[in-house]
C-alpha cells in the first residue's frame, strides 16, 4: 500500500505544473515519473513528516516535561496551543519537498531544463 502511495505522490505537483488534457492523467504520469525512485519518495515523505510533525511535538513535550508542566494544569493549554501552531506553521514543508522532488525527478529522468521552464512562465533567467 505504501509503495502505491509513493507512486502517486507526485500527482499534485503534476496537476499544478503540467498542462494535461485531464487531471486523471496525472496518476499515470506520477506512476511513470516515480518508477525506480519510490524509495526516494518514501524517504522524502518520512523525513519531512518527522521534521514538520513529529519533531515539534517531541520538543514541546520535552520542554514541558523539563519545566514540570504536567503537574501544573494552568500551563498545559499554552503548550498544547504552541505545539499545534508549530504543526500548522511547518505543515507546508511536505508540499514544498514534494514539489522539489518533482523537479528533481524531471531533471534526472527527462533532462528537464529549469531555464526552459522559466522562459515558458515568462520570468526568464539570464
Short mmCIF file of N, CA, C and O in Angstrom, two decimals:
data_model
loop_
_atom_site.label_atom_id
_atom_site.label_comp_id
_atom_site.label_asym_id
_atom_site.label_seq_id
_atom_site.Cartn_x
_atom_site.Cartn_y
_atom_site.Cartn_z
N UNK A 1 0.83 -1.20 0.00
CA UNK A 1 0.00 0.00 0.00
C UNK A 1 0.87 1.26 0.00
O UNK A 1 0.58 2.21 -0.72
N UNK A 2 1.92 1.25 0.83
CA UNK A 2 2.81 2.41 0.90
C UNK A 2 3.50 2.65 -0.45
O UNK A 2 3.67 3.79 -0.86
N UNK A 3 3.86 1.54 -1.11
CA UNK A 3 4.54 1.67 -2.40
C UNK A 3 3.63 2.35 -3.43
O UNK A 3 4.09 3.16 -4.23
N UNK A 4 2.35 2.03 -3.38
CA UNK A 4 1.38 2.63 -4.31
C UNK A 4 1.19 4.11 -3.98
O UNK A 4 1.12 4.95 -4.88
N UNK A 5 1.13 4.44 -2.69
CA UNK A 5 1.01 5.84 -2.30
C UNK A 5 2.22 6.65 -2.75
O UNK A 5 2.08 7.80 -3.19
N UNK A 6 3.40 6.05 -2.67
CA UNK A 6 4.61 6.74 -3.15
C UNK A 6 4.58 6.92 -4.66
O UNK A 6 5.09 7.91 -5.18
N UNK A 7 3.97 5.96 -5.37
CA UNK A 7 3.88 6.08 -6.82
C UNK A 7 2.99 7.24 -7.23
O UNK A 7 3.20 7.86 -8.27
N UNK A 8 1.99 7.54 -6.40
CA UNK A 8 1.06 8.63 -6.73
C UNK A 8 1.35 9.92 -5.97
O UNK A 8 0.55 10.84 -5.99
N UNK A 9 2.49 10.01 -5.33
CA UNK A 9 2.82 11.20 -4.53
C UNK A 9 3.03 12.45 -5.38
O UNK A 9 2.89 13.56 -4.88
N UNK A 10 3.36 12.30 -6.63
CA UNK A 10 3.64 13.44 -7.49
C UNK A 10 2.40 13.98 -8.21
O UNK A 10 2.51 14.89 -9.02
N UNK A 11 1.23 13.44 -7.91
CA UNK A 11 0.04 13.87 -8.67
C UNK A 11 -0.27 15.35 -8.47
O UNK A 11 -0.60 16.04 -9.44
N UNK A 12 -0.16 15.86 -7.25
CA UNK A 12 -0.48 17.27 -7.03
C UNK A 12 0.47 18.20 -7.77
O UNK A 12 0.01 19.11 -8.48
N UNK A 13 1.81 18.03 -7.66
CA UNK A 13 2.68 18.90 -8.45
C UNK A 13 2.43 18.76 -9.96
O UNK A 13 2.51 19.74 -10.69
N UNK A 14 2.11 17.55 -10.41
CA UNK A 14 1.86 17.35 -11.84
C UNK A 14 0.61 18.09 -12.28
O UNK A 14 0.60 18.76 -13.32
N UNK A 15 -0.47 18.00 -11.49
CA UNK A 15 -1.71 18.69 -11.85
C UNK A 15 -1.48 20.20 -11.91
O UNK A 15 -1.97 20.89 -12.80
N UNK A 16 -0.70 20.71 -10.96
CA UNK A 16 -0.49 22.15 -10.88
C UNK A 16 0.49 22.65 -11.94
O UNK A 16 0.29 23.71 -12.54
N UNK A 17 1.55 21.88 -12.21
CA UNK A 17 2.65 22.39 -13.02
C UNK A 17 2.66 21.94 -14.48
O UNK A 17 3.36 22.53 -15.29
N UNK A 18 1.92 20.90 -14.81
CA UNK A 18 1.94 20.41 -16.19
C UNK A 18 0.60 20.65 -16.86
O UNK A 18 -0.44 20.70 -16.21
N UNK A 19 0.65 20.79 -18.16
CA UNK A 19 -0.55 21.00 -18.95
C UNK A 19 -1.03 19.65 -19.48
O UNK A 19 -0.52 19.15 -20.48
N UNK A 20 -1.98 19.06 -18.78
CA UNK A 20 -2.52 17.76 -19.16
C UNK A 20 -3.95 17.91 -19.66
O UNK A 20 -4.65 18.85 -19.28
N UNK A 21 -4.38 16.97 -20.48
CA UNK A 21 -5.75 17.05 -21.00
C UNK A 21 -6.78 16.77 -19.92
O UNK A 21 -7.89 17.27 -19.98
N UNK A 22 -6.42 15.97 -18.93
CA UNK A 22 -7.33 15.64 -17.83
C UNK A 22 -6.51 15.51 -16.55
O UNK A 22 -5.36 15.08 -16.58
N UNK A 23 -7.10 15.89 -15.44
CA UNK A 23 -6.37 15.77 -14.18
C UNK A 23 -6.15 14.31 -13.81
O UNK A 23 -5.23 13.99 -13.04
N UNK A 24 -6.94 13.40 -14.36
CA UNK A 24 -6.73 11.97 -14.11
C UNK A 24 -5.47 11.46 -14.80
O UNK A 24 -4.93 10.42 -14.41
N UNK A 25 -4.99 12.17 -15.81
CA UNK A 25 -3.74 11.79 -16.47
C UNK A 25 -2.55 11.94 -15.53
O UNK A 25 -1.50 11.33 -15.74
N UNK A 26 -2.72 12.73 -14.48
CA UNK A 26 -1.63 12.93 -13.51
C UNK A 26 -1.28 11.65 -12.78
O UNK A 26 -0.14 11.46 -12.38
N UNK A 27 -2.24 10.75 -12.62
CA UNK A 27 -1.96 9.49 -11.93
C UNK A 27 -0.97 8.63 -12.74
O UNK A 27 0.01 8.12 -12.19
N UNK A 28 -1.23 8.49 -14.02
CA UNK A 28 -0.31 7.74 -14.87
C UNK A 28 1.03 8.41 -15.00
O UNK A 28 2.08 7.75 -14.99
N UNK A 29 1.01 9.72 -15.09
CA UNK A 29 2.27 10.49 -15.20
C UNK A 29 3.09 10.33 -13.91
O UNK A 29 4.30 10.15 -13.96
N UNK A 30 2.44 10.37 -12.76
CA UNK A 30 3.12 10.20 -11.48
C UNK A 30 3.70 8.79 -11.37
O UNK A 30 4.82 8.61 -10.89
N UNK A 31 2.92 7.81 -11.81
CA UNK A 31 3.39 6.43 -11.76
C UNK A 31 4.68 6.26 -12.57
O UNK A 31 5.64 5.64 -12.11
N UNK A 32 4.71 6.85 -13.77
CA UNK A 32 5.89 6.74 -14.62
C UNK A 32 7.07 7.56 -14.08
O UNK A 32 8.21 7.12 -14.14
N UNK A 33 6.79 8.73 -13.55
CA UNK A 33 7.85 9.61 -13.07
C UNK A 33 8.54 9.04 -11.83
O UNK A 33 9.74 9.21 -11.65
N UNK A 34 7.79 8.34 -10.99
CA UNK A 34 8.37 7.81 -9.76
C UNK A 34 8.91 6.39 -9.91
O UNK A 34 9.44 5.84 -8.95
N UNK A 35 8.78 5.81 -11.08
CA UNK A 35 9.28 4.44 -11.30
C UNK A 35 10.78 4.40 -11.03
O UNK A 35 11.55 5.18 -11.57
N UNK A 36 11.18 3.52 -10.15
CA UNK A 36 12.59 3.38 -9.80
C UNK A 36 13.04 4.36 -8.73
O UNK A 36 14.19 4.30 -8.29
N UNK A 37 12.18 5.27 -8.32
CA UNK A 37 12.56 6.27 -7.31
C UNK A 37 11.56 6.30 -6.15
O UNK A 37 11.49 7.27 -5.42
N UNK A 38 10.80 5.23 -6.00
CA UNK A 38 9.76 5.23 -4.97
C UNK A 38 10.34 5.18 -3.57
O UNK A 38 9.75 5.73 -2.64
N UNK A 39 11.50 4.56 -3.41
CA UNK A 39 12.16 4.58 -2.09
C UNK A 39 12.60 6.00 -1.75
O UNK A 39 12.50 6.42 -0.59
N UNK A 40 13.04 6.73 -2.75
CA UNK A 40 13.42 8.14 -2.55
C UNK A 40 12.20 8.98 -2.15
O UNK A 40 12.28 9.83 -1.27
N UNK A 41 11.07 8.71 -2.79
CA UNK A 41 9.84 9.42 -2.46
C UNK A 41 9.41 9.08 -1.03
O UNK A 41 9.06 9.97 -0.25
N UNK A 42 9.47 7.79 -0.68
CA UNK A 42 9.10 7.37 0.68
C UNK A 42 10.01 8.01 1.71
O UNK A 42 9.55 8.49 2.75
N UNK A 43 11.31 8.04 1.43
CA UNK A 43 12.26 8.68 2.35
C UNK A 43 11.99 10.16 2.52
O UNK A 43 12.04 10.68 3.64
N UNK A 44 11.67 10.82 1.43
CA UNK A 44 11.36 12.25 1.50
C UNK A 44 10.12 12.50 2.34
O UNK A 44 10.09 13.41 3.18
N UNK A 45 9.09 11.68 2.16
CA UNK A 45 7.86 11.84 2.93
C UNK A 45 8.12 11.59 4.41
O UNK A 45 7.66 12.35 5.27
N UNK A 46 8.86 10.55 4.73
CA UNK A 46 9.14 10.22 6.13
C UNK A 46 9.96 11.33 6.79
O UNK A 46 9.63 11.78 7.90
N UNK A 47 11.00 11.79 6.12
CA UNK A 47 11.85 12.84 6.72
C UNK A 47 11.08 14.14 6.89
O UNK A 47 11.17 14.78 7.95
N UNK A 48 10.30 14.53 5.91
CA UNK A 48 9.53 15.78 6.06
C UNK A 48 8.45 15.65 7.12
O UNK A 48 8.15 16.61 7.83
N UNK A 49 7.85 14.45 7.26
CA UNK A 49 6.89 14.25 8.34
C UNK A 49 7.57 14.36 9.70
O UNK A 49 7.03 14.99 10.61
N UNK A 50 8.75 13.77 9.81
CA UNK A 50 9.48 13.86 11.08
C UNK A 50 9.81 15.31 11.41
O UNK A 50 9.67 15.75 12.55
N UNK A 51 10.23 16.08 10.42
CA UNK A 51 10.60 17.47 10.65
C UNK A 51 9.38 18.33 10.96
O UNK A 51 9.41 19.18 11.85
N UNK A 52 8.30 18.12 10.23
CA UNK A 52 7.17 19.04 10.35
C UNK A 52 6.15 18.66 11.42
O UNK A 52 5.45 19.53 11.93
N UNK A 53 6.04 17.40 11.76
CA UNK A 53 5.01 16.99 12.71
C UNK A 53 5.57 16.35 13.97
O UNK A 53 5.19 16.73 15.07
N UNK A 54 6.43 15.39 13.83
CA UNK A 54 6.90 14.62 14.98
C UNK A 54 7.88 15.40 15.84
O UNK A 54 7.74 15.46 17.06
N UNK A 55 8.87 16.01 15.21
CA UNK A 55 9.91 16.72 15.95
C UNK A 55 9.37 17.88 16.80
O UNK A 55 9.73 17.99 17.97
N UNK A 56 8.51 18.74 16.27
CA UNK A 56 7.97 19.82 17.11
C UNK A 56 7.19 19.30 18.32
O UNK A 56 7.30 19.85 19.42
N UNK A 57 6.42 18.23 18.12
CA UNK A 57 5.68 17.65 19.24
C UNK A 57 6.63 17.12 20.30
O UNK A 57 6.39 17.29 21.50
N UNK A 58 7.72 16.49 19.87
CA UNK A 58 8.70 15.95 20.82
C UNK A 58 9.41 17.08 21.58
O UNK A 58 9.64 16.98 22.78
N UNK A 59 9.77 18.14 20.86
CA UNK A 59 10.46 19.27 21.50
C UNK A 59 9.56 19.93 22.53
O UNK A 59 9.98 20.20 23.67
N UNK A 60 8.32 20.19 22.16
CA UNK A 60 7.37 20.81 23.09
C UNK A 60 7.14 19.90 24.28
O UNK A 60 7.08 20.34 25.43
N UNK A 61 7.01 18.60 24.04
CA UNK A 61 6.82 17.64 25.12
C UNK A 61 8.01 17.60 26.06
O UNK A 61 7.86 17.54 27.29
N UNK A 62 9.22 17.65 25.49
CA UNK A 62 10.42 17.63 26.32
C UNK A 62 10.54 18.91 27.15
O UNK A 62 10.90 18.85 28.34
N UNK A 63 10.23 20.05 26.54
CA UNK A 63 10.30 21.32 27.27
C UNK A 63 9.26 21.34 28.39
O UNK A 63 9.56 21.74 29.52
N UNK A 64 8.05 20.91 28.08
CA UNK A 64 7.01 20.92 29.12
C UNK A 64 7.35 19.92 30.23
O UNK A 64 7.07 20.18 31.40
N UNK A 65 7.96 18.80 29.87
CA UNK A 65 8.37 17.84 30.89
C UNK A 65 9.49 18.37 31.75
O UNK A 65 9.52 18.16 32.97
N UNK A 66 10.44 19.07 31.13
CA UNK A 66 11.56 19.63 31.88
C UNK A 66 11.10 20.74 32.83
O UNK A 66 11.67 20.92 33.91
N UNK A 67 10.10 21.48 32.40
CA UNK A 67 9.59 22.57 33.24
C UNK A 67 8.57 22.09 34.26
O UNK A 67 8.12 22.87 35.11
N UNK A 68 8.18 20.83 34.19
CA UNK A 68 7.21 20.29 35.13
C UNK A 68 5.80 20.77 34.89
O UNK A 68 5.02 20.94 35.82
N UNK A 69 5.44 20.99 33.63
CA UNK A 69 4.11 21.48 33.28
C UNK A 69 3.05 20.42 33.53
O UNK A 69 1.89 20.74 33.75
N UNK A 70 3.44 19.14 33.51
CA UNK A 70 2.46 18.07 33.67
C UNK A 70 1.71 18.19 35.00
O UNK A 70 0.53 17.87 35.08
N UNK A 71 2.39 18.67 36.03
CA UNK A 71 1.74 18.83 37.32
C UNK A 71 0.99 20.14 37.44
O UNK A 71 0.20 20.34 38.36
N UNK A 72 1.23 21.08 36.53
CA UNK A 72 0.61 22.40 36.58
C UNK A 72 -0.45 22.50 35.48
O UNK A 72 -0.13 22.71 34.32
N UNK A 73 -1.69 22.35 35.86
CA UNK A 73 -2.78 22.34 34.88
C UNK A 73 -2.98 23.67 34.18
O UNK A 73 -3.53 23.72 33.08
N UNK A 74 -2.54 24.77 34.75
CA UNK A 74 -2.78 26.08 34.13
C UNK A 74 -1.86 26.33 32.93
O UNK A 74 -2.19 27.12 32.06
N UNK A 75 -0.72 25.66 32.85
CA UNK A 75 0.21 25.88 31.74
C UNK A 75 0.03 24.88 30.60
O UNK A 75 0.53 25.11 29.50
N UNK A 76 -0.66 23.80 30.83
CA UNK A 76 -0.83 22.79 29.80
C UNK A 76 -1.50 23.32 28.53
O UNK A 76 -1.05 23.03 27.43
N UNK A 77 -2.57 24.11 28.63
CA UNK A 77 -3.18 24.62 27.39
C UNK A 77 -2.23 25.47 26.55
O UNK A 77 -2.28 25.43 25.32
N UNK A 78 -1.36 26.22 27.19
CA UNK A 78 -0.40 27.04 26.44
C UNK A 78 0.53 26.16 25.62
O UNK A 78 0.82 26.46 24.45
N UNK A 79 1.00 25.06 26.19
CA UNK A 79 1.89 24.17 25.45
C UNK A 79 1.16 23.43 24.34
O UNK A 79 1.72 23.18 23.28
N UNK A 80 -0.10 23.11 24.55
CA UNK A 80 -0.90 22.48 23.50
C UNK A 80 -1.08 23.45 22.33
O UNK A 80 -0.95 23.06 21.16
N UNK A 81 -1.35 24.71 22.63
CA UNK A 81 -1.50 25.72 21.57
C UNK A 81 -0.20 25.92 20.82
O UNK A 81 -0.19 25.97 19.58
N UNK A 82 0.91 26.01 21.53
CA UNK A 82 2.21 26.20 20.87
C UNK A 82 2.53 25.00 19.98
O UNK A 82 2.99 25.16 18.84
N UNK A 83 2.29 23.80 20.47
CA UNK A 83 2.56 22.60 19.68
C UNK A 83 1.66 22.56 18.43
O UNK A 83 2.13 22.21 17.34
N UNK A 84 0.42 22.96 18.57
CA UNK A 84 -0.49 22.99 17.42
C UNK A 84 -0.07 24.04 16.40
O UNK A 84 -0.10 23.80 15.20
N UNK A 85 0.31 25.21 16.88
CA UNK A 85 0.76 26.27 15.98
C UNK A 85 2.04 25.87 15.24
O UNK A 85 2.18 26.18 14.05
N UNK A 86 2.95 25.21 15.91
CA UNK A 86 4.16 24.73 15.23
C UNK A 86 3.80 23.75 14.13
O UNK A 86 4.38 23.80 13.04
N UNK A 87 2.85 22.87 14.41
CA UNK A 87 2.41 21.94 13.37
C UNK A 87 1.79 22.64 12.18
O UNK A 87 2.03 22.25 11.04
N UNK A 88 1.04 23.68 12.44
CA UNK A 88 0.40 24.43 11.36
C UNK A 88 1.44 25.21 10.55
O UNK A 88 1.40 25.24 9.32
N UNK A 89 2.38 25.83 11.24
CA UNK A 89 3.41 26.63 10.56
C UNK A 89 4.32 25.74 9.71
O UNK A 89 4.74 26.12 8.61
N UNK A 90 4.62 24.54 10.21
CA UNK A 90 5.54 23.65 9.50
C UNK A 90 4.86 22.72 8.50
O UNK A 90 5.53 21.99 7.77
N UNK A 91 3.53 22.75 8.42
CA UNK A 91 2.80 21.87 7.52
C UNK A 91 3.16 22.06 6.04
O UNK A 91 3.19 21.07 5.30
N UNK A 92 3.46 23.25 5.55
CA UNK A 92 3.81 23.40 4.13
C UNK A 92 5.13 22.77 3.73
O UNK A 92 5.47 22.74 2.55
N UNK A 93 5.88 22.23 4.67
CA UNK A 93 7.16 21.62 4.32
C UNK A 93 6.96 20.42 3.39
O UNK A 93 7.70 20.26 2.42
N UNK A 94 5.94 19.60 3.63
CA UNK A 94 5.73 18.42 2.79
C UNK A 94 5.38 18.78 1.35
O UNK A 94 6.02 18.26 0.43
N UNK A 95 4.43 19.67 1.08
CA UNK A 95 4.19 20.02 -0.33
C UNK A 95 5.40 20.66 -1.00
O UNK A 95 5.66 20.40 -2.18
N UNK A 96 6.15 21.46 -0.26
CA UNK A 96 7.37 22.06 -0.83
C UNK A 96 8.40 20.99 -1.17
O UNK A 96 9.02 21.02 -2.24
N UNK A 97 8.58 20.03 -0.27
CA UNK A 97 9.54 18.96 -0.52
C UNK A 97 9.11 18.10 -1.70
O UNK A 97 9.95 17.71 -2.53
N UNK A 98 7.81 17.82 -1.82
CA UNK A 98 7.34 17.02 -2.95
C UNK A 98 7.48 17.78 -4.26
O UNK A 98 7.78 17.17 -5.30
N UNK A 99 7.29 19.08 -4.25
CA UNK A 99 7.47 19.87 -5.47
C UNK A 99 8.94 19.89 -5.88
O UNK A 99 9.26 19.73 -7.07
N UNK A 100 9.84 20.05 -4.93
CA UNK A 100 11.27 19.99 -5.24
C UNK A 100 11.67 18.61 -5.75
O UNK A 100 12.48 18.48 -6.68
N UNK A 101 11.09 17.57 -5.15
CA UNK A 101 11.35 16.21 -5.61
C UNK A 101 10.82 16.00 -7.03
O UNK A 101 11.45 15.33 -7.85
N UNK A 102 9.67 16.59 -7.34
CA UNK A 102 9.12 16.52 -8.69
C UNK A 102 10.11 17.10 -9.70
O UNK A 102 10.40 16.47 -10.72
N UNK A 103 10.65 18.29 -9.40
CA UNK A 103 11.62 18.88 -10.32
C UNK A 103 12.89 18.05 -10.39
O UNK A 103 13.49 17.90 -11.46
N UNK A 104 13.31 17.47 -9.27
CA UNK A 104 14.49 16.61 -9.27
C UNK A 104 14.27 15.40 -10.17
O UNK A 104 15.15 15.04 -10.97
N UNK A 105 13.11 14.77 -10.06
CA UNK A 105 12.82 13.62 -10.91
C UNK A 105 12.74 14.01 -12.38
O UNK A 105 13.21 13.26 -13.25
N UNK A 106 12.16 15.15 -12.66
CA UNK A 106 12.09 15.60 -14.06
C UNK A 106 13.47 15.86 -14.62
O UNK A 106 13.77 15.50 -15.76
N UNK A 107 14.34 16.51 -13.84
CA UNK A 107 15.68 16.81 -14.32
C UNK A 107 16.46 15.52 -14.56
O UNK A 107 17.13 15.37 -15.58
N UNK A 108 16.37 14.58 -13.65
CA UNK A 108 17.13 13.34 -13.78
C UNK A 108 16.58 12.41 -14.86
O UNK A 108 17.34 11.76 -15.56
N UNK A 109 15.27 12.34 -15.02
CA UNK A 109 14.68 11.42 -15.98
C UNK A 109 14.55 11.99 -17.38
O UNK A 109 14.73 11.29 -18.36
N UNK A 110 14.19 13.25 -17.46
CA UNK A 110 13.83 13.83 -18.76
C UNK A 110 14.76 14.94 -19.19
O UNK A 110 14.47 15.64 -20.15
N UNK A 111 15.85 15.15 -18.47
CA UNK A 111 16.77 16.26 -18.73
C UNK A 111 16.01 17.58 -18.81
O UNK A 111 16.25 18.41 -19.68
N UNK A 112 15.06 17.72 -17.91
CA UNK A 112 14.22 18.92 -17.85
C UNK A 112 15.08 20.12 -17.50
O UNK A 112 15.87 20.08 -16.56
N UNK A 113 14.95 21.17 -18.24
CA UNK A 113 15.77 22.35 -18.04
C UNK A 113 14.94 23.43 -17.33
O UNK A 113 13.91 23.86 -17.83
N UNK A 114 15.41 23.86 -16.19
CA UNK A 114 14.70 24.88 -15.41
C UNK A 114 14.66 26.21 -16.16
O UNK A 114 13.70 26.96 -16.06
N UNK A 115 15.70 26.49 -16.95
CA UNK A 115 15.72 27.74 -17.71
C UNK A 115 14.60 27.73 -18.75
O UNK A 115 13.95 28.76 -18.97
N UNK A 116 14.34 26.59 -19.38
CA UNK A 116 13.25 26.50 -20.34
C UNK A 116 11.91 26.75 -19.64
O UNK A 116 11.05 27.46 -20.16
N UNK A 117 11.75 26.18 -18.44
CA UNK A 117 10.52 26.41 -17.69
C UNK A 117 10.35 27.88 -17.36
O UNK A 117 9.26 28.43 -17.50
N UNK A 118 11.41 28.54 -16.93
CA UNK A 118 11.29 29.95 -16.57
C UNK A 118 10.94 30.80 -17.79
O UNK A 118 10.20 31.77 -17.67
N UNK A 119 11.45 30.42 -18.95
CA UNK A 119 11.08 31.15 -20.16
C UNK A 119 9.63 30.91 -20.54
O UNK A 119 8.95 31.81 -21.02
N UNK A 120 9.14 29.69 -20.31
CA UNK A 120 7.73 29.38 -20.58
C UNK A 120 6.82 30.17 -19.65
O UNK A 120 5.75 30.59 -20.03
N UNK A 121 7.28 30.34 -18.42
CA UNK A 121 6.48 31.09 -17.44
C UNK A 121 6.61 32.59 -17.62
O UNK A 121 5.90 33.37 -16.98
N UNK A 122 7.57 33.03 -18.43
CA UNK A 122 7.74 34.45 -18.70
C UNK A 122 8.66 35.17 -17.76
O UNK A 122 8.77 36.40 -17.81
N UNK A 123 9.36 34.44 -16.89
CA UNK A 123 10.27 35.13 -15.96
C UNK A 123 11.67 35.21 -16.53
O UNK A 123 12.36 36.18 -16.27
N UNK A 124 12.09 34.21 -17.26
CA UNK A 124 13.38 34.22 -17.96
C UNK A 124 14.57 34.47 -17.05
O UNK A 124 14.77 35.56 -16.57
N UNK A 125 15.38 33.46 -16.80
CA UNK A 125 16.61 33.60 -16.05
C UNK A 125 17.72 33.95 -17.03
O UNK A 125 17.93 33.25 -18.01
N UNK A 126 18.44 35.02 -16.75
CA UNK A 126 19.52 35.42 -17.66
C UNK A 126 20.84 35.34 -16.99
O UNK A 126 21.08 35.50 -15.90
#
